[in-house]
Short mmCIF file of C-alpha atoms in Angstrom, two decimals:
data_model
loop_
_atom_site.label_atom_id
_atom_site.label_comp_id
_atom_site.label_asym_id
_atom_site.label_seq_id
_atom_site.Cartn_x
_atom_site.Cartn_y
_atom_site.Cartn_z
CA MET A 1 18.36 25.29 -18.22
CA SER A 2 18.02 26.68 -21.74
CA LEU A 3 14.93 28.34 -23.15
CA CYS A 4 14.59 25.48 -25.64
CA ASN A 5 14.45 22.89 -22.85
CA LEU A 6 11.87 24.95 -20.98
CA THR A 7 9.77 25.11 -24.13
CA VAL A 8 9.94 21.33 -24.57
CA ILE A 9 9.00 20.77 -20.93
CA GLY A 10 6.10 23.20 -21.28
CA VAL A 11 4.80 21.42 -24.39
CA VAL A 12 5.07 18.01 -22.72
CA CYS A 13 3.23 19.28 -19.63
CA ALA A 14 0.50 20.76 -21.83
CA ILE A 15 0.09 17.43 -23.63
CA LEU A 16 -0.07 15.52 -20.33
CA ILE A 17 -2.67 17.95 -18.97
CA ALA A 18 -4.73 17.60 -22.16
CA VAL A 19 -4.57 13.79 -21.94
CA PHE A 20 -5.53 13.88 -18.26
CA LEU A 21 -8.50 16.17 -18.97
CA LYS A 22 -9.61 13.88 -21.80
CA LEU A 23 -9.44 10.84 -19.53
CA TRP A 24 -11.25 12.72 -16.78
CA LYS A 25 -14.01 13.68 -19.21
CA TRP A 26 -14.37 10.01 -20.18
CA LEU A 27 -14.57 8.93 -16.57
CA THR A 28 -17.01 11.62 -15.48
CA SER A 29 -19.29 10.86 -18.43
CA GLY A 30 -19.58 7.26 -17.27
CA VAL A 31 -17.44 5.57 -19.91
CA ASP A 32 -15.58 2.49 -18.74
CA ILE A 33 -12.24 2.73 -20.55
CA VAL A 34 -11.51 -0.97 -20.02
CA ASP A 35 -14.84 -1.84 -21.65
CA ARG A 36 -14.08 0.45 -24.57
CA ILE A 37 -10.62 -1.02 -25.20
CA ALA A 38 -11.82 -4.62 -24.80
CA ILE A 39 -14.84 -4.18 -27.06
CA GLY A 40 -12.82 -2.34 -29.71
CA ALA A 41 -10.25 -5.14 -29.73
CA ALA A 42 -12.99 -7.78 -29.94
CA TYR A 43 -14.65 -6.08 -32.91
CA GLY A 44 -11.30 -5.86 -34.67
CA LEU A 45 -10.53 -9.54 -34.09
CA ILE A 46 -13.99 -10.62 -35.27
CA ARG A 47 -13.62 -8.64 -38.50
CA LYS A 48 -10.05 -9.86 -39.04
CA LEU A 49 -11.00 -13.53 -38.67
CA ASP A 50 -14.37 -13.08 -40.43
CA LEU A 51 -16.24 -14.72 -37.56
CA THR A 52 -20.00 -15.07 -37.10
CA ILE A 53 -20.93 -14.88 -33.42
CA VAL A 54 -23.94 -17.02 -32.51
CA CYS A 55 -25.68 -16.43 -29.21
CA THR A 56 -26.78 -19.37 -27.07
CA ARG A 57 -30.34 -20.58 -27.27
CA MET A 58 -33.16 -18.26 -26.31
CA LYS A 59 -35.78 -19.34 -23.78
CA SER A 60 -39.09 -17.95 -22.62
CA ARG A 61 -38.88 -15.50 -19.76
CA SER A 62 -41.40 -13.24 -18.10
CA ARG A 63 -40.52 -9.60 -17.44
CA ILE A 64 -42.13 -6.28 -16.65
CA LEU A 65 -41.95 -2.94 -18.43
CA SER A 66 -39.55 -1.31 -15.95
CA ASP A 67 -37.05 -4.16 -16.37
CA PHE A 68 -37.20 -3.76 -20.13
CA PHE A 69 -35.70 -0.27 -20.00
CA GLN A 70 -33.71 -0.24 -16.75
CA GLU A 71 -31.33 -3.17 -17.26
CA TYR A 72 -28.98 -1.52 -19.76
CA ARG A 73 -25.37 -1.32 -18.60
CA ASN A 74 -22.51 0.87 -19.76
CA MET A 75 -21.08 -1.99 -21.83
CA ASP A 76 -24.30 -2.20 -23.86
CA TYR A 77 -23.91 1.43 -24.92
CA VAL A 78 -20.21 1.04 -25.70
CA LEU A 79 -21.04 -1.97 -27.91
CA MET A 80 -23.37 0.24 -29.92
CA GLU A 81 -21.04 3.23 -30.08
CA LEU A 82 -18.11 1.18 -31.46
CA ASP A 83 -20.27 -0.75 -33.94
CA LYS A 84 -19.07 0.56 -37.33
CA PRO A 85 -21.68 -1.12 -39.62
CA ARG A 86 -24.47 0.09 -37.35
CA ASN A 87 -23.18 3.65 -37.19
CA GLN A 88 -22.59 3.78 -40.95
CA ALA A 89 -26.17 2.63 -41.49
CA TYR A 90 -27.51 5.32 -39.17
CA GLU A 91 -25.40 7.96 -40.91
CA GLU A 92 -26.75 6.81 -44.27
CA ALA A 93 -30.33 6.97 -43.00
CA ALA A 94 -29.77 10.43 -41.55
CA LYS A 95 -28.19 11.62 -44.80
CA GLN A 96 -31.29 10.53 -46.71
CA VAL A 97 -33.41 12.57 -44.31
CA PHE A 98 -31.20 15.63 -44.74
CA LEU A 99 -31.28 15.34 -48.53
CA SER A 100 -35.05 14.96 -48.66
CA SER A 101 -35.67 17.81 -46.21
CA CYS A 102 -33.33 20.52 -47.46
CA PRO A 103 -34.94 21.26 -50.85
CA LYS A 104 -38.34 21.57 -49.20
CA GLN A 105 -37.54 23.53 -46.05
CA GLY A 106 -34.18 25.19 -46.53
CA SER A 107 -31.23 25.03 -44.13
CA ASN A 108 -31.47 24.11 -40.45
CA ALA A 109 -34.80 22.43 -41.16
CA VAL A 110 -34.68 19.05 -39.44
CA THR A 111 -35.70 18.57 -35.81
CA TRP A 112 -35.01 15.03 -34.68
CA LEU A 113 -36.47 12.73 -32.04
CA ASP A 114 -33.79 10.42 -30.59
CA ILE A 115 -35.54 7.65 -28.64
CA GLY A 116 -33.31 5.85 -26.14
CA THR A 117 -30.47 8.36 -26.40
CA GLY A 118 -28.16 6.71 -23.83
CA PRO A 119 -25.70 8.27 -21.36
CA ARG A 120 -23.56 9.96 -24.02
CA MET A 121 -26.31 10.79 -26.55
CA PHE A 122 -24.19 9.24 -29.28
CA LEU A 123 -26.70 9.45 -32.13
CA SER A 124 -27.88 12.91 -31.09
CA GLN A 125 -24.32 14.19 -31.28
CA MET A 126 -23.88 12.50 -34.65
CA LEU A 127 -26.94 14.35 -35.98
CA LEU A 128 -25.61 17.71 -34.76
CA LYS A 129 -22.62 17.37 -37.07
CA ASN A 130 -24.91 18.09 -40.01
CA PRO A 131 -25.79 21.79 -40.42
CA THR A 132 -29.40 20.98 -41.34
CA THR A 133 -30.13 19.77 -37.80
CA LYS A 134 -32.07 22.38 -35.86
CA HIS A 135 -32.72 20.53 -32.60
CA VAL A 136 -32.71 16.96 -31.29
CA HIS A 137 -35.31 15.92 -28.71
CA ALA A 138 -33.47 13.20 -26.75
CA VAL A 139 -35.63 10.75 -24.77
CA GLU A 140 -34.28 8.32 -22.16
CA ALA A 141 -36.34 6.09 -19.85
CA ASN A 142 -33.35 4.51 -18.09
CA THR A 143 -32.74 6.49 -14.88
CA ASN A 144 -28.96 6.04 -14.70
CA SER A 145 -28.48 6.81 -18.40
CA TYR A 146 -30.65 9.91 -18.12
CA GLU A 147 -28.62 11.23 -15.17
CA GLN A 148 -25.33 10.74 -17.05
CA ALA A 149 -26.75 12.34 -20.19
CA THR A 150 -27.89 15.34 -18.14
CA LEU A 151 -24.38 15.86 -16.75
CA LEU A 152 -22.93 15.71 -20.26
CA GLN A 153 -25.58 18.07 -21.62
CA GLN A 154 -25.04 20.67 -18.91
CA ALA A 155 -21.26 20.58 -19.38
CA THR A 156 -21.37 20.98 -23.19
CA PRO A 157 -22.73 24.30 -24.53
CA ILE A 158 -23.87 23.03 -27.94
CA LEU A 159 -25.69 20.06 -26.38
CA LYS A 160 -27.35 22.37 -23.87
CA GLU A 161 -28.48 24.65 -26.69
CA LYS A 162 -29.53 22.07 -29.27
CA ILE A 163 -30.71 18.99 -27.32
CA PRO A 164 -33.77 19.14 -25.03
CA LEU A 165 -33.52 16.05 -22.79
CA HIS A 166 -36.65 14.16 -21.63
CA GLN A 167 -36.78 11.46 -18.93
CA ARG A 168 -39.86 9.45 -19.91
CA PHE A 169 -41.31 7.14 -22.53
CA SER A 170 -41.67 8.67 -25.97
CA SER A 171 -45.36 7.71 -26.09
CA SER A 172 -46.13 9.99 -23.10
CA ILE A 173 -45.31 13.20 -24.99
CA GLU A 174 -47.46 14.88 -27.64
CA TRP A 175 -44.64 15.65 -30.01
CA GLY A 176 -46.77 17.66 -32.39
CA LYS A 177 -47.20 20.30 -29.66
CA CYS A 178 -43.46 20.67 -29.01
CA ASP A 179 -41.68 23.78 -30.23
CA PRO A 180 -39.92 22.90 -32.41
CA ALA A 181 -41.84 19.71 -33.23
CA PRO A 182 -39.74 16.76 -34.41
CA THR A 183 -39.96 15.83 -38.07
CA ALA A 184 -37.64 12.82 -38.05
CA ILE A 185 -36.96 9.87 -35.75
CA ILE A 186 -33.80 7.99 -34.91
CA HIS A 187 -33.36 5.40 -32.19
CA ASP A 188 -30.72 3.15 -30.72
CA VAL A 189 -32.59 -0.10 -30.12
CA LEU A 190 -33.72 -2.24 -33.01
CA GLY A 191 -34.12 -5.84 -33.99
CA THR A 192 -32.04 -7.70 -31.45
CA ILE A 193 -32.57 -10.26 -28.72
CA ARG A 194 -30.64 -9.18 -25.65
CA ARG A 195 -27.81 -11.54 -24.80
CA LEU A 196 -28.30 -11.21 -21.05
CA SER A 197 -32.05 -10.94 -20.73
CA SER A 198 -32.98 -13.31 -23.57
CA ILE A 199 -35.67 -10.99 -24.90
CA PHE A 200 -36.15 -8.81 -27.93
CA SER A 201 -34.92 -5.31 -27.21
CA ILE A 202 -37.08 -3.82 -29.90
CA LEU A 203 -38.24 -0.31 -29.31
CA PHE A 204 -41.98 0.06 -28.92
CA CYS A 205 -43.43 3.08 -27.17
CA GLY A 206 -46.63 3.59 -29.13
CA THR A 207 -46.99 5.66 -32.29
CA PRO A 208 -45.26 9.04 -31.90
CA ASN A 209 -47.28 12.05 -32.99
CA ILE A 210 -44.87 13.28 -35.64
CA SER A 211 -45.89 16.20 -37.84
CA GLY A 212 -45.97 14.81 -41.36
CA ASP A 213 -44.09 11.86 -42.80
CA ILE A 214 -40.88 13.49 -43.98
CA GLY A 215 -37.66 12.03 -42.76
CA VAL A 216 -39.07 9.29 -40.58
CA GLN A 217 -36.28 6.77 -40.46
CA LEU A 218 -37.51 3.76 -42.39
CA LEU A 219 -35.99 0.98 -40.32
CA PHE A 220 -38.45 -1.87 -40.59
CA ASN A 221 -39.16 -3.45 -37.23
CA PRO A 222 -37.35 -5.83 -37.51
CA PRO A 223 -36.61 -7.50 -40.88
CA MET A 224 -34.59 -10.62 -40.22
CA LYS A 225 -33.33 -13.64 -42.02
CA VAL A 226 -34.61 -16.95 -40.66
CA ALA A 227 -32.69 -20.17 -41.17
CA LEU A 228 -33.53 -23.78 -40.44
CA CYS A 229 -30.64 -25.26 -38.53
CA THR A 230 -29.50 -28.37 -36.68
CA SER A 231 -27.26 -26.91 -33.98
CA ALA A 232 -25.94 -23.67 -32.59
CA GLN A 233 -22.35 -24.57 -33.38
CA PHE A 234 -22.43 -25.38 -37.09
CA ILE A 235 -24.12 -22.56 -38.92
CA GLU A 236 -23.14 -23.84 -42.38
CA ARG A 237 -25.73 -26.67 -42.34
CA PHE A 238 -29.06 -24.95 -42.69
CA GLU A 239 -31.82 -24.29 -45.18
CA SER A 240 -32.11 -20.52 -45.46
CA LEU A 241 -35.12 -18.45 -46.36
CA ASN A 242 -35.06 -14.75 -47.10
CA ILE A 243 -38.17 -13.15 -45.68
CA PRO A 244 -39.54 -9.93 -47.21
CA ALA A 245 -39.07 -6.83 -45.07
CA ASP A 246 -42.79 -6.03 -45.09
CA ASP A 247 -44.88 -7.10 -42.11
CA LEU A 248 -42.33 -9.43 -40.58
CA LEU A 249 -43.32 -10.87 -37.21
CA SER A 250 -46.96 -10.47 -38.19
CA GLN A 251 -47.23 -13.14 -40.85
CA THR A 252 -47.05 -16.90 -41.28
CA ILE A 253 -44.33 -18.22 -43.58
CA HIS A 254 -44.73 -21.51 -45.45
CA PHE A 255 -41.82 -23.12 -47.25
CA THR A 256 -40.58 -26.49 -48.44
CA ALA A 257 -37.29 -27.94 -47.21
CA GLU A 258 -34.90 -28.29 -50.14
CA ASN A 259 -31.26 -29.18 -50.73
CA ILE A 260 -30.85 -30.81 -47.34
CA ARG A 261 -30.18 -34.30 -46.13
CA GLU A 262 -32.51 -35.87 -43.60
CA THR A 263 -32.00 -34.04 -40.34
CA GLU A 264 -33.80 -32.95 -37.17
CA PHE A 265 -35.47 -29.60 -36.64
CA ALA A 266 -36.18 -27.91 -33.35
CA ASP A 267 -34.51 -24.56 -33.77
CA PHE A 268 -33.63 -21.73 -36.11
CA TYR A 269 -31.32 -18.76 -36.35
CA LEU A 270 -32.32 -15.12 -36.31
CA ALA A 271 -30.04 -12.49 -37.79
CA THR A 272 -30.84 -8.81 -37.93
CA TYR A 273 -31.56 -7.50 -41.42
CA VAL A 274 -32.02 -3.74 -41.35
CA LEU A 275 -32.88 -1.44 -44.24
CA THR A 276 -32.17 2.25 -43.81
CA ALA A 277 -34.43 3.34 -46.65
CA LYS A 278 -37.64 1.93 -48.06
CA ASN A 279 -37.10 -0.34 -51.07
CA LEU A 280 -33.34 0.10 -50.87
CA GLU A 281 -32.04 -2.94 -52.74
CA ASP A 282 -28.48 -2.10 -53.77
CA GLY A 283 -26.97 -3.10 -50.42
CA GLU A 284 -25.89 0.39 -49.39
CA GLY A 285 -27.00 1.27 -45.89
CA ILE A 286 -28.10 -2.27 -45.06
CA ILE A 287 -27.12 -4.26 -41.98
CA ASN A 288 -27.10 -8.01 -42.55
CA GLY A 289 -26.40 -9.93 -39.35
CA PHE A 290 -25.14 -12.99 -41.23
CA LYS A 291 -22.54 -11.02 -43.17
CA GLN A 292 -21.49 -8.20 -40.85
CA SER A 293 -20.14 -8.23 -37.32
CA THR A 294 -22.38 -5.96 -35.26
CA ASN A 295 -23.63 -5.83 -31.70
CA TRP A 296 -26.82 -7.34 -33.16
CA ASP A 297 -25.39 -10.85 -33.16
CA VAL A 298 -27.02 -13.95 -34.64
CA LYS A 299 -29.39 -15.67 -32.22
CA TYR A 300 -30.12 -19.35 -31.79
CA VAL A 301 -33.81 -19.89 -31.03
CA SER A 302 -34.73 -23.29 -29.63
CA LEU A 303 -38.35 -24.46 -29.60
CA VAL A 304 -37.89 -27.90 -28.03
CA ASP A 305 -35.15 -29.81 -26.21
CA LYS A 306 -32.79 -32.21 -27.96
CA LEU A 307 -34.90 -35.28 -27.14
CA ASN A 308 -37.98 -33.96 -28.93
CA LYS A 309 -36.62 -32.77 -32.26
CA VAL A 310 -38.73 -33.30 -35.37
CA LYS A 311 -37.39 -35.31 -38.32
CA VAL A 312 -37.08 -33.22 -41.48
CA LYS A 313 -36.30 -34.44 -45.00
CA ARG A 314 -36.34 -32.91 -48.45
CA GLY A 315 -39.84 -31.97 -49.55
CA ASP A 316 -41.29 -31.60 -46.05
CA LYS A 317 -43.65 -28.68 -45.49
CA ILE A 318 -42.51 -26.28 -42.79
CA LYS A 319 -44.52 -23.44 -41.31
CA LEU A 320 -43.12 -20.64 -39.16
CA CYS A 321 -45.46 -18.17 -37.50
CA PHE A 322 -44.37 -14.94 -35.79
CA GLU A 323 -46.89 -13.10 -33.65
CA THR A 324 -46.44 -9.72 -31.98
CA ASP A 325 -48.24 -8.89 -28.72
CA ARG A 326 -48.02 -5.21 -27.76
CA THR A 327 -50.72 -5.16 -25.11
CA GLN A 328 -48.22 -5.07 -22.21
CA GLY A 329 -46.54 -1.81 -23.25
CA PHE A 330 -43.50 -3.65 -24.59
CA PRO A 331 -43.31 -6.27 -27.35
CA ILE A 332 -43.79 -9.97 -26.68
CA TYR A 333 -42.91 -12.17 -29.65
CA ARG A 334 -44.39 -15.64 -30.08
CA PHE A 335 -42.67 -18.13 -32.32
CA LYS A 336 -44.67 -21.09 -33.60
CA ALA A 337 -43.49 -23.81 -35.94
CA SER A 338 -44.75 -27.04 -37.46
CA VAL A 339 -43.34 -29.68 -39.78
CA ASN A 340 -45.93 -31.57 -41.85
CA ASP A 341 -48.60 -30.38 -39.38
CA VAL A 342 -46.60 -31.65 -36.37
CA HIS A 343 -46.61 -28.62 -34.07
CA LEU A 344 -43.69 -27.64 -31.87
CA PRO A 345 -44.24 -25.87 -28.52
CA VAL A 346 -44.81 -22.11 -28.65
CA LEU A 347 -41.90 -19.92 -27.55
CA GLU A 348 -42.42 -16.43 -26.10
CA ILE A 349 -39.55 -13.96 -25.84
#
């Protein structure tokens, strides 16, 4: 056998070993390769066909705080990691933090707080790519995710050096006393109703004690577009209303039905509408659930059953009320609606 052939065989073996080690790293870090391939293909097909995915109707359901954080599966994290619009928005938000921090504090100035970091600390690792990141405090309340993140951290020198990992709720730590104290926040859960649990997975762990206001990621919690609709299948027949980002889910919205034929109202759509900077109006860094395919899919919220729908015609006065209850340690959202003072049943999710 010639020296050339031996060289080729050696190169091929090296490549195979490298591929095997890469696959082994994936497996040992808890990534389901089948999930990753399937979800990546699904995202690609949705974008190619320009589809809008609408979740089935949401219903009231009771739950406890432990369930709220412990029911995440590996697929949920893969959905987020492969979500290009979401990741681009987070990168844009982080870039704004870096730009605002550097002139004031010099290089290596930003210490982040990553709330709900997940098994692979995806956002924390994204932040470390920027040289202005000093440390990232990664918080994870989910037991399984924390254990996987710990294995990854211990096996990766830069993560071990730069990312202190905390297994608890972010509200249980006095962040101002940490050394270094975080000056910016990023988190992985925002503005979505979980497909499986039929609840809002909106992060709420109390007000973190952050030193100063610089670099706090200005993701309003959660700006959404609300649309009057007649069914979950035909999204093109609705009267839409753009709601201001300020104080959503804590205000009552009044509007008049226009440009619609007589129809029946019992439901509406919710689509995530996320701004990555305050007063950002040019569209850059914005996630719009009606226009972009993300893991924050459009939700169909039903207030009454089909037999009790309310007749709606042009000129009718419609009122939607969103209330937030944070007394249980996690958010409960109450949706109330009325048409010409005819009140629909209250929905809690």
